[in-house]
Coordinates of N, CA and C in Angstrom, one line a residue:
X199 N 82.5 -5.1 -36.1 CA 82.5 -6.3 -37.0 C 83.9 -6.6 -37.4
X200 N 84.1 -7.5 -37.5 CA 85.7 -8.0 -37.6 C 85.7 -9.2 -39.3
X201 N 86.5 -9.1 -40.0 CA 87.2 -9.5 -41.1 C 87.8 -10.5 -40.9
X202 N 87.1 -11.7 -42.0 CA 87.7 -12.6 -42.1 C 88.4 -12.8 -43.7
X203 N 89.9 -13.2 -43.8 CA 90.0 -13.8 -45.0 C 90.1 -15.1 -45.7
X204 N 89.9 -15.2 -47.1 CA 89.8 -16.2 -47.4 C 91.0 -16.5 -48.8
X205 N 91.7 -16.8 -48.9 CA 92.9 -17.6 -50.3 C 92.5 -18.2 -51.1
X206 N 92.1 -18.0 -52.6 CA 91.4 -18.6 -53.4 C 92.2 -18.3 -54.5
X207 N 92.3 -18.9 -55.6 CA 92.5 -19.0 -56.9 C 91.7 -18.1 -58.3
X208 N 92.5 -18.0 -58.6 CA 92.1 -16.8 -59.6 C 90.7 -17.5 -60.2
X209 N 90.8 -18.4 -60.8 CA 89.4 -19.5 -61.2 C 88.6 -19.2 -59.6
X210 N 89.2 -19.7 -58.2 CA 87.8 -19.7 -57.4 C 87.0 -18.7 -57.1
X211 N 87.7 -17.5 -57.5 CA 87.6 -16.3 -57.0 C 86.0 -16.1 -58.2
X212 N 86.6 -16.2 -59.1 CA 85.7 -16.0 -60.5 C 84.2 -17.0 -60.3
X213 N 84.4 -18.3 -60.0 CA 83.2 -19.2 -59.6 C 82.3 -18.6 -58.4
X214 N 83.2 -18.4 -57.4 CA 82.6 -17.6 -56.2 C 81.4 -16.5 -56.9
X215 N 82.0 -15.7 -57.1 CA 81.9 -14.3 -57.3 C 81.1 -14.2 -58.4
X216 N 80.8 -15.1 -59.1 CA 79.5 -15.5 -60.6 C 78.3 -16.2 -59.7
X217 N 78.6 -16.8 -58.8 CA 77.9 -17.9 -58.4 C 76.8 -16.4 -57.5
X218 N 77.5 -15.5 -56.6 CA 77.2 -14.9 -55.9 C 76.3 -13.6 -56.5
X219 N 77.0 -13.4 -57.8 CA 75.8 -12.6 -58.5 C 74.3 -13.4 -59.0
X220 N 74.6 -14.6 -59.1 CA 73.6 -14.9 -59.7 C 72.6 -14.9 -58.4
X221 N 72.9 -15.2 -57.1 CA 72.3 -14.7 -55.9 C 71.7 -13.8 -55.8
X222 N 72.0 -12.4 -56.5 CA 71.8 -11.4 -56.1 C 72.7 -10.6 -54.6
X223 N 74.1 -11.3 -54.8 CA 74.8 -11.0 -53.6 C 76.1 -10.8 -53.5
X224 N 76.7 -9.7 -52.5 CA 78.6 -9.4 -52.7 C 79.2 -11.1 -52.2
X225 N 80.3 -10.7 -52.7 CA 80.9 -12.3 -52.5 C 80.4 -12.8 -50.9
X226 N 81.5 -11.5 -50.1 CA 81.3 -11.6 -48.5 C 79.6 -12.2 -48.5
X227 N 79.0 -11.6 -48.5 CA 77.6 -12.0 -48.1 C 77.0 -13.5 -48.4
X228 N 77.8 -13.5 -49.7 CA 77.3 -15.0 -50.0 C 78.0 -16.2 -49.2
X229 N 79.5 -15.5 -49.2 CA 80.0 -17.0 -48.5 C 79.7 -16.6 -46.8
X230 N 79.2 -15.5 -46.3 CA 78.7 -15.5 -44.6 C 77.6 -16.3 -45.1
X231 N 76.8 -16.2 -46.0 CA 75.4 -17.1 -46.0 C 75.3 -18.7 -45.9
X232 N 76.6 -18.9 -47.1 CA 76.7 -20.4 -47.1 C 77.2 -20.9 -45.9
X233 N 78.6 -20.3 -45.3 CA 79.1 -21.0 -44.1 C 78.1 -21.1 -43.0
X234 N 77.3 -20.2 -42.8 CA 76.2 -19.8 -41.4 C 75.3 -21.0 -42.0
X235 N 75.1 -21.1 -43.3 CA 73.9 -22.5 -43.3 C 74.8 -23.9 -44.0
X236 N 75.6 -24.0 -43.7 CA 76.2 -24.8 -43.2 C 76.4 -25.6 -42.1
X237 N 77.1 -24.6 -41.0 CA 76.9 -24.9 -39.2 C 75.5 -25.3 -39.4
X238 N 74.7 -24.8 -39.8 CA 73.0 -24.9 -39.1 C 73.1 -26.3 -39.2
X239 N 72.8 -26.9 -41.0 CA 73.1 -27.7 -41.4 C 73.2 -29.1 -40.4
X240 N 74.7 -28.7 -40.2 CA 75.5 -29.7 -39.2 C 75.0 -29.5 -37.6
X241 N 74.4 -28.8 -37.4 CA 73.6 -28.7 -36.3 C 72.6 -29.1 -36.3
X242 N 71.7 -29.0 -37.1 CA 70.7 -30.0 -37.4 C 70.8 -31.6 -37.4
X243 N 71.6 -32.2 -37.8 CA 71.9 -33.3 -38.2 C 72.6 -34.0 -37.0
X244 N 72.9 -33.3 -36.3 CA 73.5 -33.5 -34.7 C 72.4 -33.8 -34.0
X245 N 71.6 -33.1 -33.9 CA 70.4 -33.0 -33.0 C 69.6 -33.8 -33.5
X246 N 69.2 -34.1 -34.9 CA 68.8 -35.3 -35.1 C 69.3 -36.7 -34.9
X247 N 71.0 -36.7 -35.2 CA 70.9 -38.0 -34.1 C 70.9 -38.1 -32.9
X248 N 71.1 -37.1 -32.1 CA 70.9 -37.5 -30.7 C 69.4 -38.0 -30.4
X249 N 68.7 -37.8 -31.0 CA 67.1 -37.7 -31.7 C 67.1 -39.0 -31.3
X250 N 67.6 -39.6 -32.9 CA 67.4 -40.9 -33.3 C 67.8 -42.0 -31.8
X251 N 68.9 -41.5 -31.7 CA 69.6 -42.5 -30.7 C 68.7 -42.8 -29.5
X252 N 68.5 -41.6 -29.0 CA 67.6 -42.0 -27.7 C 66.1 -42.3 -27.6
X253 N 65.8 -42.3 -29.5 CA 64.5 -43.1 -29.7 C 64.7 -44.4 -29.6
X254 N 65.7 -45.1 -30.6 CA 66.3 -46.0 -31.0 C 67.2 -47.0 -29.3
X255 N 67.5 -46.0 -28.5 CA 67.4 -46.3 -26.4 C 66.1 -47.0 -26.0
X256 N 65.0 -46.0 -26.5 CA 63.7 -46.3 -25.7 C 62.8 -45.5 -26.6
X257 N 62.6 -46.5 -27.3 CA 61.2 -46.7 -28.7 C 59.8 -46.1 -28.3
X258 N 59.8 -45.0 -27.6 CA 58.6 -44.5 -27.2 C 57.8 -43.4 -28.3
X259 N 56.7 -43.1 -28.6 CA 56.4 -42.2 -29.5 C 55.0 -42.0 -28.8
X260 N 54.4 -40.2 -29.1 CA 53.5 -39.7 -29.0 C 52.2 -39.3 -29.9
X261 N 51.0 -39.5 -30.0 CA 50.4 -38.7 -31.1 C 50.7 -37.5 -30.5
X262 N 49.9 -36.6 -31.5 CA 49.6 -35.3 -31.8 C 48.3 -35.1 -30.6
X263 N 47.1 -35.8 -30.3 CA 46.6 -35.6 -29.7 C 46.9 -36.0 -28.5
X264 N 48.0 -36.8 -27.6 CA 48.6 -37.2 -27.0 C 49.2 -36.4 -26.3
X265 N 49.9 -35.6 -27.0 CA 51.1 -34.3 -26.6 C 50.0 -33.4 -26.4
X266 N 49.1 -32.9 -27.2 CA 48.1 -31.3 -26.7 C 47.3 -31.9 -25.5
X267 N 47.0 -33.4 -25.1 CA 46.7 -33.7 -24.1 C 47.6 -33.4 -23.1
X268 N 48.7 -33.7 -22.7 CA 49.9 -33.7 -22.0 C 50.4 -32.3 -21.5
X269 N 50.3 -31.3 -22.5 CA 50.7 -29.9 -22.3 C 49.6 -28.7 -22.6
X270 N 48.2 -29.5 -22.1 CA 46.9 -28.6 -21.8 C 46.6 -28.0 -22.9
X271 N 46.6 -28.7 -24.3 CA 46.5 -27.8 -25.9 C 45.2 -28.5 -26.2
X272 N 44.2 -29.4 -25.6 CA 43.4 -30.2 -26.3 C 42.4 -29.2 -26.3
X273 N 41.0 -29.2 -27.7 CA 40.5 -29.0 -28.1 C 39.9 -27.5 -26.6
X274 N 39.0 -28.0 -26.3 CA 38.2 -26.6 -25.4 C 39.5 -25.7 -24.9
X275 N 40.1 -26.0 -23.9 CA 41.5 -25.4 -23.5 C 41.9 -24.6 -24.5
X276 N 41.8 -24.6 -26.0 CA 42.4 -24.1 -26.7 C 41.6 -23.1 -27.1
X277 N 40.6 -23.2 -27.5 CA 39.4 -22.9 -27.6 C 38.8 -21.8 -26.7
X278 N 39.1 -22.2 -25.5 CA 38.7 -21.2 -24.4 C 40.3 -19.6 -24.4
X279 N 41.4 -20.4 -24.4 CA 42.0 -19.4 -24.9 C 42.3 -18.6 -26.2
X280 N 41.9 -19.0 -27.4 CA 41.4 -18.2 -28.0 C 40.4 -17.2 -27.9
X281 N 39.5 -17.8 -27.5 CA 38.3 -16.6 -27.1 C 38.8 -15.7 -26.2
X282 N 39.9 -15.9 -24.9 CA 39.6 -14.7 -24.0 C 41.1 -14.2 -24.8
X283 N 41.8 -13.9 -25.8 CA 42.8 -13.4 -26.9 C 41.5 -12.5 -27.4
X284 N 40.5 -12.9 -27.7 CA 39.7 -12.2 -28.8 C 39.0 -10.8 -27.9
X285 N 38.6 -11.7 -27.0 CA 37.7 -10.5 -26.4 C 38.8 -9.8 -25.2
X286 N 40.2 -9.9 -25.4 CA 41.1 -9.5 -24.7 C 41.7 -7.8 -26.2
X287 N 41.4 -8.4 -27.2 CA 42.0 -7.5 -28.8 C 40.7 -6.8 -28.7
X288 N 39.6 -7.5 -28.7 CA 38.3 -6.5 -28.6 C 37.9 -5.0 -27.5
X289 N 38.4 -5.6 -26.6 CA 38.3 -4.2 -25.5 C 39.4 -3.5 -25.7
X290 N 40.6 -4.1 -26.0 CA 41.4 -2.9 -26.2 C 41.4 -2.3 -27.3
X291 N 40.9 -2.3 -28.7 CA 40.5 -1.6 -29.4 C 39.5 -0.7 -28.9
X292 N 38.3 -0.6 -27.8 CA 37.7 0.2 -27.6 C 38.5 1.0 -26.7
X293 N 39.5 0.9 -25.9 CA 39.8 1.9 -25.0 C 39.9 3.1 -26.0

């Protein structure tokens, strides 16, 4: 595991470091938490516009039953695989 530092001010250090108790967390931990959901954050919001954009290209949209149609999820199909999960947990409990 490798160390990173960070230069903060006698006040930042103290805001940090209150903020992080009130977390229930060591400073380190809290600012690895914030910066990691951060990135995500900004990764999220990326991928949402590429999202937007290539809806906003070509204005296409699916239902819900549209898609479990499309990728073999509609009602019996699903249905039937649940059941052989069930009676797939049932025999192996009897072995």
């Amino acid at each position: 595991m490798s160390t990173i530092s960070l230069r903060a001010t006698d006040a930042e250090r103290k805001l940090i470091g209150d903020v992080a108790q009130l977390h229930g967390k060591t400073i380190s931990q809290y600012i690895k938490d914030v910066v990691l959901e951060r990135i995500e954050d900004e990764y999220d919001l990326k991928v949402y516009d590429e999202a937007l954009k290539e809806y906003q290209d070509n204005p296409i949209s699916y239902s819900l039953e549209e898609i479990k149609e499309r990728h073999g999820l509609s009602g019996r199909a699903v249905k039937l695989r649940r059941s052989r999960r069930r009676y797939k947990a049932r025999t192996a409990k009897q072995s």
